[in-house]
Coordinates of C-alpha atoms and ligand atoms in Angstrom, one line a residue:
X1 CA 5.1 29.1 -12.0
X2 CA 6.5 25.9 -11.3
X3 CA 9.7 24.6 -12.7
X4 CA 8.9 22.4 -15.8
X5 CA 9.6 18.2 -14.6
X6 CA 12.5 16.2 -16.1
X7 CA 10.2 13.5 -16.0
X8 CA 6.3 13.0 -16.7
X9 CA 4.3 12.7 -13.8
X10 CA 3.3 9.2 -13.4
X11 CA 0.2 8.1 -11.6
X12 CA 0.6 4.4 -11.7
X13 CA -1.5 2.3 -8.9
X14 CA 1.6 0.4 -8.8
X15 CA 4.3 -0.7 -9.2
X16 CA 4.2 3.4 -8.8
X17 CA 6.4 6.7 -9.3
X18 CA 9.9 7.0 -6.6
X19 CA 11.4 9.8 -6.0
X20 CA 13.6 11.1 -8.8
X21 CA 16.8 11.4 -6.3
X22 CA 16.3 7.3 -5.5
X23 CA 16.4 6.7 -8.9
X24 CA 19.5 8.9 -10.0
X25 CA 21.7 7.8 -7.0
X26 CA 20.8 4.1 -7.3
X27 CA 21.7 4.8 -11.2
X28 CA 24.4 6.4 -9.9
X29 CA 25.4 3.5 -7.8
X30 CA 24.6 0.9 -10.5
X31 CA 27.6 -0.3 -11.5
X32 CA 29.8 0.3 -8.4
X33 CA 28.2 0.1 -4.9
X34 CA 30.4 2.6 -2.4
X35 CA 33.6 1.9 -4.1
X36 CA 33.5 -2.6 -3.6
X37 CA 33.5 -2.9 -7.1
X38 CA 30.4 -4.4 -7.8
X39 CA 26.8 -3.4 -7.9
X40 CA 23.9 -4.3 -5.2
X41 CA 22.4 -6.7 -7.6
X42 CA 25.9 -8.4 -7.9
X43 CA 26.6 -8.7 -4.5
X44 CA 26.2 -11.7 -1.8
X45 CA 23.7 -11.1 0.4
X46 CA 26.0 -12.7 3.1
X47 CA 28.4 -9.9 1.7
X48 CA 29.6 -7.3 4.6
X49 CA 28.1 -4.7 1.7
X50 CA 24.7 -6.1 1.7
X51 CA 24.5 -6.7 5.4
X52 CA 25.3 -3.2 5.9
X53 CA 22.4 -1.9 3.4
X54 CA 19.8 -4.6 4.8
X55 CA 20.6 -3.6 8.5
X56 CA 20.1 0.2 7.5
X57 CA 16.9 -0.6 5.7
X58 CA 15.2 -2.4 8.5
X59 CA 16.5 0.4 10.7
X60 CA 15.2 3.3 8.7
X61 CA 12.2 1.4 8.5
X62 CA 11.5 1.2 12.3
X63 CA 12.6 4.4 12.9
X64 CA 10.8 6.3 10.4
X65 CA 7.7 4.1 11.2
X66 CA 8.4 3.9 14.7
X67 CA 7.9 0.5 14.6
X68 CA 8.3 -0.7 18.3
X69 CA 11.1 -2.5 19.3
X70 CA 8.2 -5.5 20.5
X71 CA 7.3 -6.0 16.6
X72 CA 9.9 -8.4 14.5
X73 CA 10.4 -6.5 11.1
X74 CA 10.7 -9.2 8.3
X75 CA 11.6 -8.8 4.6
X76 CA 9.5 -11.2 2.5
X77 CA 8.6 -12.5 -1.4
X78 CA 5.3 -13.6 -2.5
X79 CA 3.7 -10.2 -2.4
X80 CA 0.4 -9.2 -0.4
X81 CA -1.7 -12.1 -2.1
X82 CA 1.3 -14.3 -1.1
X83 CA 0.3 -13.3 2.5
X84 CA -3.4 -14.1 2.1
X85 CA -2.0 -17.4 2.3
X86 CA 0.9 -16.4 4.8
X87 CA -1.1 -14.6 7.5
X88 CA -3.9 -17.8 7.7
X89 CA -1.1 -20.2 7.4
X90 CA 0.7 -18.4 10.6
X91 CA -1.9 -17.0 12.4
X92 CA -4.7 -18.6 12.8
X93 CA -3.4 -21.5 14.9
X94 CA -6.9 -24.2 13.4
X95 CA -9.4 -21.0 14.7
X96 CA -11.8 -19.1 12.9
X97 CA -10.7 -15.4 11.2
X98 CA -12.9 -12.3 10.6
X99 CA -13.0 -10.3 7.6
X100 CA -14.1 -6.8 6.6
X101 CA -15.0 -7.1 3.3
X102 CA -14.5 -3.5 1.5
X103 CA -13.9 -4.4 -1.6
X104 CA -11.5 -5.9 -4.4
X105 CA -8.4 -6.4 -2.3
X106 CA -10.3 -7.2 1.2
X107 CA -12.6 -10.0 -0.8
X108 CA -9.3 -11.8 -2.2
X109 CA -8.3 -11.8 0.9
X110 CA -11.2 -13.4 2.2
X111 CA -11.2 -16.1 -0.5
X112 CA -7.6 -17.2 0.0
X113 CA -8.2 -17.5 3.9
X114 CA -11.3 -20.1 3.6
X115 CA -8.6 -22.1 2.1
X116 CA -7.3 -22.5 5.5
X117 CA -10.2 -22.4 8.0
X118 CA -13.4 -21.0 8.8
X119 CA -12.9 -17.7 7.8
X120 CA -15.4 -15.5 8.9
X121 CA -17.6 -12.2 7.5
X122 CA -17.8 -9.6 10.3
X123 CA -19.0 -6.8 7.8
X124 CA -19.9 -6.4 4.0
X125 CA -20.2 -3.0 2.1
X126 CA -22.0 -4.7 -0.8
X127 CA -24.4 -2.6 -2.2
X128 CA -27.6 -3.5 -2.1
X129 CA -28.4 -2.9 -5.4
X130 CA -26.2 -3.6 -8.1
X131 CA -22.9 -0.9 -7.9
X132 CA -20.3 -0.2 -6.7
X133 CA -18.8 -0.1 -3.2
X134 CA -18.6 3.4 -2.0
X135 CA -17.7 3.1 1.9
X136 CA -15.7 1.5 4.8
X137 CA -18.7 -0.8 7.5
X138 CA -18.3 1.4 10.7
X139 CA -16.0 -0.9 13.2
X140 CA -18.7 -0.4 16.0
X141 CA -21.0 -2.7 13.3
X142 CA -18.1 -5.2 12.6
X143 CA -19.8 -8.6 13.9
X144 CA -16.8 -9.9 16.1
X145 CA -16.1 -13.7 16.8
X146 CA -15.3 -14.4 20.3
X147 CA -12.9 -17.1 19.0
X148 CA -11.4 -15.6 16.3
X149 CA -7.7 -15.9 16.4
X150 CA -7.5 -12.4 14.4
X151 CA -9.6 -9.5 12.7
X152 CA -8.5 -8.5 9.0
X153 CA -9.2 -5.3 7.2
X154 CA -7.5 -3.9 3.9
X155 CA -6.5 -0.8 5.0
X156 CA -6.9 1.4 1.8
X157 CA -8.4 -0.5 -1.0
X158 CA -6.4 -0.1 -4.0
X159 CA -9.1 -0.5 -6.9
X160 CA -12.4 1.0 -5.1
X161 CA -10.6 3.8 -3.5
X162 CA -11.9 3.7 0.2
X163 CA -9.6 4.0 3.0
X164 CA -9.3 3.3 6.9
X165 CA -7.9 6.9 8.2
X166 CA -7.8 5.5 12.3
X167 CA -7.5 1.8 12.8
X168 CA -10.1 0.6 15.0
X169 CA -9.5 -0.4 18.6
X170 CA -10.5 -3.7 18.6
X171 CA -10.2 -4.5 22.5
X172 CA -13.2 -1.1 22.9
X173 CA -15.2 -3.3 20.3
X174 CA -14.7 -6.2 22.7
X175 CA -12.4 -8.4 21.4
X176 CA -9.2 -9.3 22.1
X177 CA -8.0 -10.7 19.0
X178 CA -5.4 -8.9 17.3
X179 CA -6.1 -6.8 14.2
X180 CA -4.2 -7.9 10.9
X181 CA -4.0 -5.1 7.8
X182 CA -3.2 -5.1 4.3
X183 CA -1.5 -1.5 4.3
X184 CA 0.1 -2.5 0.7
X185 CA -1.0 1.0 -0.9
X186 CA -0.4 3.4 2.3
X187 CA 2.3 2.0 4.4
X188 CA 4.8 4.6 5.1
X189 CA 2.1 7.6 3.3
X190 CA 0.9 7.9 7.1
X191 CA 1.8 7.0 10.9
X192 CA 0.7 3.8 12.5
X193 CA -1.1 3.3 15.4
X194 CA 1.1 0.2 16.1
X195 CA -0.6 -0.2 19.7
X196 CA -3.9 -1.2 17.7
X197 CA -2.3 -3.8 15.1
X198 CA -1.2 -7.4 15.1
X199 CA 0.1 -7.6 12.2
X200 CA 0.7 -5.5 9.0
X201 CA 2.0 -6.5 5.7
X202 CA 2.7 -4.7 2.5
X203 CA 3.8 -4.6 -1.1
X204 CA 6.8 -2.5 -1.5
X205 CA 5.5 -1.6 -4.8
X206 CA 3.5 1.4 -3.8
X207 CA 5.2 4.0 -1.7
X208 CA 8.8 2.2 -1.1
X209 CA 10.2 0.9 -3.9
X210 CA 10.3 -1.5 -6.5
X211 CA 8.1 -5.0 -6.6
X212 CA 9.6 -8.1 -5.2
X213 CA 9.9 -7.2 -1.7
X214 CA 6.9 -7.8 0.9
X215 CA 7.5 -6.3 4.1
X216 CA 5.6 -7.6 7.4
X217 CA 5.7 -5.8 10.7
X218 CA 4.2 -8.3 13.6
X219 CA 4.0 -8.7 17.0
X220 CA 6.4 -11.2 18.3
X221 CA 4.4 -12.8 20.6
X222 CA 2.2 -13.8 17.6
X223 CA 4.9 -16.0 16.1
X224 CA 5.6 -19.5 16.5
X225 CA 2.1 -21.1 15.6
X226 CA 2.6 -21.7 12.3
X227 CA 0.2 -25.0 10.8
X228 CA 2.2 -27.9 10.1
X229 CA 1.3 -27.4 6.0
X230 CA 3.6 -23.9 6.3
X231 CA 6.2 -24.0 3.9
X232 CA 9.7 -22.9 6.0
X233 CA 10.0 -20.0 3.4
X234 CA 7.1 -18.7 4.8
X235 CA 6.7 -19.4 8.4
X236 CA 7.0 -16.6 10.3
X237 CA 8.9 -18.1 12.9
X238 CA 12.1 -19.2 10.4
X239 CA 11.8 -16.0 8.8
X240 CA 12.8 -13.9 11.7
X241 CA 14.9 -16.9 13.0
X242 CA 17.1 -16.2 10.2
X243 CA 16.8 -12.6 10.3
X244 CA 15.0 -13.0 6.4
X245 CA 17.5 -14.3 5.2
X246 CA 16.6 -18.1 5.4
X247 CA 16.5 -17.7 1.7
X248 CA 18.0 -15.2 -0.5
X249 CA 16.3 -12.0 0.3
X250 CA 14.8 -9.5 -3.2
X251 CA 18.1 -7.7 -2.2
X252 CA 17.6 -4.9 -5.0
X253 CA 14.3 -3.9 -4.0
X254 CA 15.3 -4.0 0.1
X255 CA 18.2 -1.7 -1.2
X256 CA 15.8 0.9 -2.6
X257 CA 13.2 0.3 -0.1
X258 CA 16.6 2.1 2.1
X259 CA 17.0 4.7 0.0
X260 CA 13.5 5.6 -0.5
X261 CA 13.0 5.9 3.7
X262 CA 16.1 8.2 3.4
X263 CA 14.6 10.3 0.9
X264 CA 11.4 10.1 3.4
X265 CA 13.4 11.3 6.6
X266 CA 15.4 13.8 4.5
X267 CA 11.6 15.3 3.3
X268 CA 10.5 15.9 7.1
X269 CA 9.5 12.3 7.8
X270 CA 6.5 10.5 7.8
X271 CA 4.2 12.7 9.8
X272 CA 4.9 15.5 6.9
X273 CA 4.6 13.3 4.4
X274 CA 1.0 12.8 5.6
X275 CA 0.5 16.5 6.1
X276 CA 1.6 16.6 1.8
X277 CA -0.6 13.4 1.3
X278 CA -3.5 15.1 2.7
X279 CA -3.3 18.3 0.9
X280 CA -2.4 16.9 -2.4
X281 CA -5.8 14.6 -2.1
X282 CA -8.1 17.5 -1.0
X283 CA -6.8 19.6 -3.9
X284 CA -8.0 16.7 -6.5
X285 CA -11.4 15.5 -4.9
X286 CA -12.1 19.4 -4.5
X287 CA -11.6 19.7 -8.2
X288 CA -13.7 16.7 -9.0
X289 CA -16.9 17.6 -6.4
X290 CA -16.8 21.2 -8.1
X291 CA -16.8 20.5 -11.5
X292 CA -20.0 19.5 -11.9
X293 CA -18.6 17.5 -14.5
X294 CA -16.4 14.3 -12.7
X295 CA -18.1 11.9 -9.9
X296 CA -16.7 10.5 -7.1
X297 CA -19.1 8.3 -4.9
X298 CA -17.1 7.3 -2.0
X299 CA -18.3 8.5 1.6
X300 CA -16.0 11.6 2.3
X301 CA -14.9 10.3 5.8
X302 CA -13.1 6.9 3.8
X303 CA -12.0 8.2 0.3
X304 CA -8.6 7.3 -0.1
X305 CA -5.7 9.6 0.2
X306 CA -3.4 7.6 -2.0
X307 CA -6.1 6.4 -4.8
X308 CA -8.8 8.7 -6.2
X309 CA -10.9 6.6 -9.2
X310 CA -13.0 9.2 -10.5
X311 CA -15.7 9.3 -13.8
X312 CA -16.9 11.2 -17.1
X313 CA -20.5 11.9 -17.0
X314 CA -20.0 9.8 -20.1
X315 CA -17.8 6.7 -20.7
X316 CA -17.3 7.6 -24.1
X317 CA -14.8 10.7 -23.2
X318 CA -12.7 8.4 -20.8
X319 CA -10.1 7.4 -23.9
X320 CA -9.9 10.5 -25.0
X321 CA -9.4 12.1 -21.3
X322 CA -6.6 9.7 -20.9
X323 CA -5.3 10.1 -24.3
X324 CA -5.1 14.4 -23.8
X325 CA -3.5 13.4 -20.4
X326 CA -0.6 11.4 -21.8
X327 CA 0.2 13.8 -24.5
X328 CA 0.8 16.7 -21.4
X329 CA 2.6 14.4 -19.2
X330 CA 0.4 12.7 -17.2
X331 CA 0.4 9.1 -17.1
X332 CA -1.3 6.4 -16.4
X333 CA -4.9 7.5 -15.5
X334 CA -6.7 4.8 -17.0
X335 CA -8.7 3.1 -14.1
X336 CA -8.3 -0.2 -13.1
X337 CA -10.5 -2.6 -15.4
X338 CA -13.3 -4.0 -13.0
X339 CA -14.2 -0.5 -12.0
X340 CA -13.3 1.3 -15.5
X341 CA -13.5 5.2 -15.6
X342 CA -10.2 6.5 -14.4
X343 CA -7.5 6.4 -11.2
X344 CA -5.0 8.7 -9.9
X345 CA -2.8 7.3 -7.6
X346 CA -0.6 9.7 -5.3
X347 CA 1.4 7.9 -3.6
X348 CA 4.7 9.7 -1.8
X349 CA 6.9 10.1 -4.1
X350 CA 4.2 12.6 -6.8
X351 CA 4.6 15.9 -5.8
X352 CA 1.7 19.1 -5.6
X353 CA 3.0 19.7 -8.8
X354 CA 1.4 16.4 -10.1
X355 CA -1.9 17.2 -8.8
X356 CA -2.3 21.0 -9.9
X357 CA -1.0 19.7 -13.3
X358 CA -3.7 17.0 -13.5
X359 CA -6.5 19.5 -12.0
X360 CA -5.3 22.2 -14.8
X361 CA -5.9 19.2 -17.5
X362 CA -9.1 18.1 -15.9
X363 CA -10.8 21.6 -15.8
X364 CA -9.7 22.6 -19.6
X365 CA -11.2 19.3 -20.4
X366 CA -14.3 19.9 -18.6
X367 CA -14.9 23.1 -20.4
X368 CA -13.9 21.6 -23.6
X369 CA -16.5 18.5 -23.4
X370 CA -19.1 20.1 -20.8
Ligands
PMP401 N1 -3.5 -5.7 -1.5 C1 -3.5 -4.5 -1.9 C2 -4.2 -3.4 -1.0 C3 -3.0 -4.1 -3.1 O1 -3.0 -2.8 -3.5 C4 -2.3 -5.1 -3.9 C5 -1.7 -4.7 -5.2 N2 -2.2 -3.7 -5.9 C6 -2.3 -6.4 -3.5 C7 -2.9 -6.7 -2.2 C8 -1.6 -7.5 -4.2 O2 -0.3 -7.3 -4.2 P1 0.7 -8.2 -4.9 O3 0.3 -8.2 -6.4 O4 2.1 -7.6 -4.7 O5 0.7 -9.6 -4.4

């Protein structure tokens, strides 16, 4: 029998759960950061203090990512929508881009970009009847642009639930552009195949801390082409000139992004994080595909590890479902509002325990109301 939680489990799509021992050492270190008197959110970030917390956060960052030394590592605002305007802005050098559209996140994505060129549909999911979309276009069908000047894909969509597992290689599809992802809701909850990507940005939000912080990993020969209308803030090329700091950096959230790759190396790393990420996902889309009762319809090879949106055989018992949920501890189930029905995200830091509680609540409700 597990031991009962201090805490509710919390299955936010994000801003999402942290590990408890983040939380308790940063409220530990509140106040007084290491004996200098002060707290992180007090401090310069020209202070000795912060430069020694931002240069162990980048290098936890590379290391537990094994980002290569080839790829800058920059510290950003303006979240992931901020780079649907970033990465066009940046990249695309007056050429057209190619899209994967895969749903909510992906389509945004898409929209922003046309803003700055011909941006380009290389595959759809769409349904072709009304519905919703339920799989990932297989990269051998991606329609590639000889000219494009890169190749985006959202990586795990958020809202529908579908996720890449292996990033495509796009040079054995024949092209030579480089690949951009939006890994907001699984960076760090996996490895990287870094030799396959261009770029990849992400929301801290998810799986490494708090919001505010936007961290892009990108090979350095990409920057330096930013379009004239880039705002300095946001070229590429001054952000890693000034080693993201040409303006104040979210110094807070870099802080706990640190402590949270910490906590990650002190679990095993990323590579057993995964090995947790996979199990605790199989364990809740077993319990859904048995019960006769909940529905999943994403194609088993791209359901998401990190979001599992899931339905009643009737909309009516989805308040109630969420309401029996909350009273026992689990949080935040409600789905997002454009797909309805209900979400559990688990990202890193929600334990087994989360998961067998929430597929303990989900069968006594299915007998209850089946
Ligand atoms: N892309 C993905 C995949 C997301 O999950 C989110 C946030 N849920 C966003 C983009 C937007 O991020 P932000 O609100 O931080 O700009």
């Amino acid at each position: 029998m597990a031991a009962r939680p201090s805490r509710p489990y919390n299955f936010s799509a994000g801003p999402a759960a942290l590990p408890e021992p983040v939380l308790r050492q940063a409220s530990a270190e509140m106040l007084d950061w290491h004996g200098c008197g002060v707290g992180v959110m007090e401090m310069s970030h020209r202070s000795p203090q912060f430069a020694e917390i931002f240069a162990g956060a980048e290098a936890r960052l590379r290391e537990q990512l094994a980002v290569p030394a080839e790829f800058e590592v920059l510290f950003m605002q303006g979240g992931a929508i901020g780079q649907n305007a970033i990465v066009p802005m940046n990249l695309s050098r007056g050429r057209p881009t190619d899209h994967v559209l895969s749903g909510h996140w992906s389509l945004r994505t898409h929209q922003e970009a046309l803003r700055y060129g011909e941006a380009r549909v290389a595959a759809d999911n769409a349904p072709a009847a009304a519905g919703r979309r339920t799989h990932l276009p297989a990269p051998a069908t991606w329609r590639l642009s000889p000219d494009a000047a890169y190749v985006h894909v959202c990586s795990n969509e958020t809202i529908d639930g579908i996720e890449l597992h292996e990033l495509p290689d796009l040079r054995a599809l024949g092209s030579d552009a480089p690949l951009v992802i939006d890994c907001s809701s699984h960076f760090a909850s996996r490895p990287i195949d870094w030799s396959r990507v261009g770029a990849a940005y992400a929301g801290a939000q998810k799986n490494l801390g708090p919001a505010g912080l936007t961290i892009v990993c990108l090979r350095k020969d990409l920057v330096g082409h930013a379009l004239r209308i880039c705002p300095a803030a946001f070229n590429y090329a001054t952000v890693a000139a000034h080693g993201s700091m040409y303006n104040t950096p979210p110094t807070w959230a870099i802080y706990i992004t640190g402590l949270v790759l910490d906590w990650i190396a002190g679990e095993g790393g990323v590579a057993e994080i995964e090995r947790r990420n996979v199990a605790k996902a199989a364990l809740l889309y077993e319990a859904i595909d048995a019960s006769g009762f909940y529905r999943n319809d994403i194609a088993a090879e791209c359901r998401s590890r990190m979001n599992v949106p899931f339905f009643m055989p009737e909309d009516r018992l989805t308040a109630p479902f969420v309401a029996g949920a909350h009273e026992r501890g689990l949080l935040q189930l409600k789905g997002h509002k454009s797909v309805g029905g209900l979400r559990a995200s688990l990202y890193n830091a929600m334990p087994l325990e989360g998961v067998l509680a929430l597929v303990a609540y989900m069968r006594e409700f299915a007998a209850r109301h089946g």
